[in-house]
PDB file of C-alpha atoms in Angstrom:
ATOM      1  CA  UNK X   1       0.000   0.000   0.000  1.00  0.00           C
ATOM      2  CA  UNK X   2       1.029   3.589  -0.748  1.00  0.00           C
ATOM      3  CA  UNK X   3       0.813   6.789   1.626  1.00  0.00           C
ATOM      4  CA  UNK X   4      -1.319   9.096  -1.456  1.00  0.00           C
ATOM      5  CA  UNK X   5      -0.487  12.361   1.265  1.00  0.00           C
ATOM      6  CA  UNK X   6       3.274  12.151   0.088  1.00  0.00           C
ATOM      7  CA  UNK X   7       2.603  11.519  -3.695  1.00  0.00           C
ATOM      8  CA  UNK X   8       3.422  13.808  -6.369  1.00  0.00           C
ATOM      9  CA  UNK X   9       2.067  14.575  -9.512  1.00  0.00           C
ATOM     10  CA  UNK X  10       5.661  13.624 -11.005  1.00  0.00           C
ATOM     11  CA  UNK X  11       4.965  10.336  -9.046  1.00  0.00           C
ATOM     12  CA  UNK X  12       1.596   9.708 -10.977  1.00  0.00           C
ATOM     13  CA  UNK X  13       1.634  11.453 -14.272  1.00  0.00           C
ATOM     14  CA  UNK X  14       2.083   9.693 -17.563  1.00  0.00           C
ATOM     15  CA  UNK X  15       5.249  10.667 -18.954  1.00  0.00           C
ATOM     16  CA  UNK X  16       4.565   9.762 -22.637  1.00  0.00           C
ATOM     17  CA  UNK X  17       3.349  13.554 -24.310  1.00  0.00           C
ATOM     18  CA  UNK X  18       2.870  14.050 -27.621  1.00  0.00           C
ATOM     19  CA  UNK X  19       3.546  17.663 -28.714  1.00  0.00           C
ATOM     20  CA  UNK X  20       2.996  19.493 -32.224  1.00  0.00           C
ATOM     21  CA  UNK X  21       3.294  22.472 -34.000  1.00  0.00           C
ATOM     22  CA  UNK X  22       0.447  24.547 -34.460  1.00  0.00           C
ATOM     23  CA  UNK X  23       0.241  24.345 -38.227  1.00  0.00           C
ATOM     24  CA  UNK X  24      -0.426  20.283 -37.849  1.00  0.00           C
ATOM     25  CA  UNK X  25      -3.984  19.589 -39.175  1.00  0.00           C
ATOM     26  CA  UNK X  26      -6.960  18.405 -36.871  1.00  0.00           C
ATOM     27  CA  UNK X  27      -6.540  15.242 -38.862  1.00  0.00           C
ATOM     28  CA  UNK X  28      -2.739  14.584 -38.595  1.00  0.00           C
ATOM     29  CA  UNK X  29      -3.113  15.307 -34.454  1.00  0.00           C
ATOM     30  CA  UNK X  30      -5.700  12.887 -34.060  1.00  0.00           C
ATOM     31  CA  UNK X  31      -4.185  10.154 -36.250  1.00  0.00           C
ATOM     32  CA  UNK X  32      -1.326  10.336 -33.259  1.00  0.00           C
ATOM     33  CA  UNK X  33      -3.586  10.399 -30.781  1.00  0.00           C
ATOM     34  CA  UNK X  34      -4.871   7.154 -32.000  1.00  0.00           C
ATOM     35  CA  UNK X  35      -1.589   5.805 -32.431  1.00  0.00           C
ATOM     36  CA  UNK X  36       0.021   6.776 -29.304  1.00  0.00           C
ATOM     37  CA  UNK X  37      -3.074   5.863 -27.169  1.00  0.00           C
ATOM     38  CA  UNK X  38      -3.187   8.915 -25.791  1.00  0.00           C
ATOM     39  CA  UNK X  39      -6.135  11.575 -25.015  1.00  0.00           C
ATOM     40  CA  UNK X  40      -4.540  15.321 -25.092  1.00  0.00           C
ATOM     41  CA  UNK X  41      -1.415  16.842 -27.763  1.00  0.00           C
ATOM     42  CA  UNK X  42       0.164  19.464 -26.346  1.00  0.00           C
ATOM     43  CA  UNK X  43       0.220  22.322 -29.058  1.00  0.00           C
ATOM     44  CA  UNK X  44       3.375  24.049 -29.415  1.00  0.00           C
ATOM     45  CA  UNK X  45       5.028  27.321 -30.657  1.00  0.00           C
ATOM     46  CA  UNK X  46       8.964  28.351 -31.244  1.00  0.00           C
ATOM     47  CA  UNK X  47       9.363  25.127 -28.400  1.00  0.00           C
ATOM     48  CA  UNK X  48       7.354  26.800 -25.712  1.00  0.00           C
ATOM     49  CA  UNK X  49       3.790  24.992 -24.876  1.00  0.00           C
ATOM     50  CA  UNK X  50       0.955  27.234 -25.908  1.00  0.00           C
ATOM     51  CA  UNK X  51      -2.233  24.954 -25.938  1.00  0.00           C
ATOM     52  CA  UNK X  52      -3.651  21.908 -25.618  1.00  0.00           C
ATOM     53  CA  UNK X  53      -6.309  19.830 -27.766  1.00  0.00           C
ATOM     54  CA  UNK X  54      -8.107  16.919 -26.506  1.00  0.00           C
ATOM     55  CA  UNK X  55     -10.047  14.003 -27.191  1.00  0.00           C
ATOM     56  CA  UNK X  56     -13.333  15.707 -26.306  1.00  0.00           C
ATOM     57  CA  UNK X  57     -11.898  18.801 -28.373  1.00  0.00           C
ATOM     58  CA  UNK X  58     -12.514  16.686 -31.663  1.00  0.00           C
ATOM     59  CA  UNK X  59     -16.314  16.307 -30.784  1.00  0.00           C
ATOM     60  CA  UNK X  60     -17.276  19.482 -29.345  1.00  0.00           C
ATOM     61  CA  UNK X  61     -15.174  21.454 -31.541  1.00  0.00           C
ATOM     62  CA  UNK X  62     -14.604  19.974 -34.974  1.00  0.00           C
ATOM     63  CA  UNK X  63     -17.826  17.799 -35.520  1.00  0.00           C
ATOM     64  CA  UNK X  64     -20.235  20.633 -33.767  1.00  0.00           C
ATOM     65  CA  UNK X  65     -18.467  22.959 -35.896  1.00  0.00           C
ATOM     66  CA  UNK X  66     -18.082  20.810 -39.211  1.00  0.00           C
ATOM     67  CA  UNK X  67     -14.301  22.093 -39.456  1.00  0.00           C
ATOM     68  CA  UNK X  68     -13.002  20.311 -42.609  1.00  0.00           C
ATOM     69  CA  UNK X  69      -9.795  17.863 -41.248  1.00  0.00           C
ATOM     70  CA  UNK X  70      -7.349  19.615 -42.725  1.00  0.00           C
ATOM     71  CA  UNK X  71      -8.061  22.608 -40.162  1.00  0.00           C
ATOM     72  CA  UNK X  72      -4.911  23.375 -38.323  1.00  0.00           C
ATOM     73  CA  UNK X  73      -4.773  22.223 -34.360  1.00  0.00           C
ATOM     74  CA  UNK X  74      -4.094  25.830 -33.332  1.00  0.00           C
ATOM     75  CA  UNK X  75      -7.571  26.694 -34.609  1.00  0.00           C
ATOM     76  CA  UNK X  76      -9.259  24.627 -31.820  1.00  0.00           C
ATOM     77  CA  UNK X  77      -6.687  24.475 -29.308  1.00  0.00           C
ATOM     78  CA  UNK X  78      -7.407  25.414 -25.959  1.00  0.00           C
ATOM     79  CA  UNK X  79      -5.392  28.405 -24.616  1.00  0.00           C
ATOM     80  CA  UNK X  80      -3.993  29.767 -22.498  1.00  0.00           C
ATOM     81  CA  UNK X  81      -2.570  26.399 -21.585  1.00  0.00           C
ATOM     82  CA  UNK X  82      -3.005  25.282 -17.588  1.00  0.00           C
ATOM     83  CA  UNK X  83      -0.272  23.646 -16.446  1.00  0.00           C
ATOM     84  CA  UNK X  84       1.413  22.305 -13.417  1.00  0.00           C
ATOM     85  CA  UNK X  85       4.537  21.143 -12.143  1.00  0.00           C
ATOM     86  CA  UNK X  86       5.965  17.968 -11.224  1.00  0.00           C
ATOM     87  CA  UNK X  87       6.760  18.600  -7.896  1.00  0.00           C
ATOM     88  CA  UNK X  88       3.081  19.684  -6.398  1.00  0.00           C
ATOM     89  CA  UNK X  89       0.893  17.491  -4.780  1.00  0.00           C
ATOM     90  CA  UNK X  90      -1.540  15.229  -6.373  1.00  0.00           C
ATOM     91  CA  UNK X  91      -4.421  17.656  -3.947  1.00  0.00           C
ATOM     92  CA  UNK X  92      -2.821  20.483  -6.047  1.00  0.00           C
ATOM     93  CA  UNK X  93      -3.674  18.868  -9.326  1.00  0.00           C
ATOM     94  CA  UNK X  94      -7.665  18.112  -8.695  1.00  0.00           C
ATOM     95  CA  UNK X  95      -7.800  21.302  -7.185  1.00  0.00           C
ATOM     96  CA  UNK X  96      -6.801  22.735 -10.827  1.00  0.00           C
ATOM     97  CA  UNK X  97      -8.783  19.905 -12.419  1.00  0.00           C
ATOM     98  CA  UNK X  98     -12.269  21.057 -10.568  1.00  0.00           C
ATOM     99  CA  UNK X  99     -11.680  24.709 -10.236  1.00  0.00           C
ATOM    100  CA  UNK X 100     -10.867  24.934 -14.227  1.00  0.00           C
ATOM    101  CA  UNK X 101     -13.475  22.481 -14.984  1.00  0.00           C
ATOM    102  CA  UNK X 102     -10.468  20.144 -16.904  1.00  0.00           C
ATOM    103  CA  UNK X 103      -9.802  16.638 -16.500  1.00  0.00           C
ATOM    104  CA  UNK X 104      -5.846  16.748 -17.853  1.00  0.00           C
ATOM    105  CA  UNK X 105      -3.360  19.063 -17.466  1.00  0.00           C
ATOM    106  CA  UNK X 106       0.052  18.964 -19.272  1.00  0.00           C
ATOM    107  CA  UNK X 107       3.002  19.198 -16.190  1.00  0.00           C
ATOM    108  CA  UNK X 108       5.735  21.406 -17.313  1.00  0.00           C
ATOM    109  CA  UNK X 109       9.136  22.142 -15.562  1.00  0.00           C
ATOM    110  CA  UNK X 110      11.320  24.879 -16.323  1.00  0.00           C
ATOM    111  CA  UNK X 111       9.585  25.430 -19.787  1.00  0.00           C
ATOM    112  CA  UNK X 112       9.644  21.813 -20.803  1.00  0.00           C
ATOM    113  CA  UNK X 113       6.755  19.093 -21.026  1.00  0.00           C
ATOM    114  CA  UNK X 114       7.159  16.322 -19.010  1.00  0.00           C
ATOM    115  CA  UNK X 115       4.341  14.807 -18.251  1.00  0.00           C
ATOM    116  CA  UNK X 116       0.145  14.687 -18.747  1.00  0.00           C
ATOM    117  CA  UNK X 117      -2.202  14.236 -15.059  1.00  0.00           C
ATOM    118  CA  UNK X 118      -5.427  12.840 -15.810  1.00  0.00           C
ATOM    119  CA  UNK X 119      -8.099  12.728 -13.654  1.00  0.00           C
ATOM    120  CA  UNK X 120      -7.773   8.933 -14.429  1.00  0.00           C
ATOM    121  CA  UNK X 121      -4.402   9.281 -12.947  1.00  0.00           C
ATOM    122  CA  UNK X 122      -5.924  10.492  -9.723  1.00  0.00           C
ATOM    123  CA  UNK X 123      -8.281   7.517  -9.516  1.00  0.00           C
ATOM    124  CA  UNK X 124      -5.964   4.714 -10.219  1.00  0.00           C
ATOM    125  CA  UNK X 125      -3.751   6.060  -7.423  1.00  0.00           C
ATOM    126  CA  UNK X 126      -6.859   5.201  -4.912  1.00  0.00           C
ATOM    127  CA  UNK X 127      -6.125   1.837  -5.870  1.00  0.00           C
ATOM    128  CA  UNK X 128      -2.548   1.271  -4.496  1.00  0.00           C
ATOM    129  CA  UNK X 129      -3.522   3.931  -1.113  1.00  0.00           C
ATOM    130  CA  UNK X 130      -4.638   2.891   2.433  1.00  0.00           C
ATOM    131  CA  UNK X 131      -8.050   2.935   3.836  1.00  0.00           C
ATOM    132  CA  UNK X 132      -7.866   6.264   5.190  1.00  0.00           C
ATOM    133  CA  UNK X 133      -5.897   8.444   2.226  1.00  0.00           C
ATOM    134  CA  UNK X 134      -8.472   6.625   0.193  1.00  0.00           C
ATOM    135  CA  UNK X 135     -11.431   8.256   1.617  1.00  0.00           C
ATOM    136  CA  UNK X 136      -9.347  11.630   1.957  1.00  0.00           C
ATOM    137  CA  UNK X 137      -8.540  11.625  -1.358  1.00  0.00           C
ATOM    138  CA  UNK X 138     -11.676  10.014  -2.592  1.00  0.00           C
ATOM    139  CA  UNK X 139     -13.531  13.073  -0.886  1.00  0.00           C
ATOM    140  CA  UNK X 140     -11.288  16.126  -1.586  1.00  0.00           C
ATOM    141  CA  UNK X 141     -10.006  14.973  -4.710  1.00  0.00           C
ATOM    142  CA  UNK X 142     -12.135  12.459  -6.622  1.00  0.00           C
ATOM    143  CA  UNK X 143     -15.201  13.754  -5.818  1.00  0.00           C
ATOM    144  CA  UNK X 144     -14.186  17.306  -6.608  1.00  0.00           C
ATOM    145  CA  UNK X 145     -13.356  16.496  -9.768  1.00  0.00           C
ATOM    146  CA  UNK X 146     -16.465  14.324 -10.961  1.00  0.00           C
ATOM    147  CA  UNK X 147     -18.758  16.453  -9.739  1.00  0.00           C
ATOM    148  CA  UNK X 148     -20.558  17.905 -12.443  1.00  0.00           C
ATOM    149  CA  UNK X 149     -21.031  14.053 -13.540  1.00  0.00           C
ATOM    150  CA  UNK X 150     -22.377  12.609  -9.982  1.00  0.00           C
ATOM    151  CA  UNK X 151     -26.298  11.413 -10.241  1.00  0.00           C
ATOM    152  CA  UNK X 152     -26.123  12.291  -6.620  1.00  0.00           C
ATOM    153  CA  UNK X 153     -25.458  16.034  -7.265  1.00  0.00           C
TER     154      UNK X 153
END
């Protein structure tokens, strides 16, 4: 079992990022979406992170929208890009996650992507935690961050 209180985001977050230029179509981003497995690219500019488009970008954005697939990603990014780094607490992260209504956030140290926190992340790491960070973090973080989608709410 694992103490959650003294986990980091750098602890939990998946370290495999995919990052593009701007001028990369709609198309080309998802096609490495699909073959990375992965749910968010992180949109770059001159090598700094400026945006982020993900999986749910591609319905609400370019189907609602009827963009044509050769739109560039920049056009449907979402920016100013949210971040956090490595070194804050997991607490820190769903904090974010509710407050910005998000449910992945890119972690970036000293200008550089290293990482992705999911809100899936934050639930698998109730899986390795004892009883009691379980229903702390179950309560302050879990539960903050599915709220909108609770039947109970």
């Amino acid at each position: 079992m694992s103490d959650a209180k003294t986990k980091t985001i750098g602890d939990i977050m998946t370290k495999a990022v995919i990052s593009v230029d701007g001028s990369v179509t709609v198309n080309e981003a998802a096609k490495m979406m699909e073959d990375a497995k992965v749910g968010a690219v992180i949109i770059m500019e001159n090598n700094k992170p400026v945006g982020i488009v993900t999986d749910r970008d591609f319905a609400v954005k370019i189907v609602a929208h009827a963009y044509q697939i050769t739109t560039p990603v920049k056009q449907i990014m979402s920016s100013p890009l949210i971040s956090i780094n490595s070194d804050e607490s997991v607490r820190s992260a769903a904090d974010v996650m509710h407050d910005m209504g998000i449910r992945k956030i890119p972690v970036i140290d000293d200008g550089n992507v290293v990482g992705m926190i999911t809100a899936t992340d934050i639930v698998n790491l109730l899986a390795v935690c004892v009883e009691e960070d379980m229903r702390d973090m179950y309560y302050h973080s879990v539960a903050k961050i599915f709220t909108n989608y609770s039947p109970y709410n």
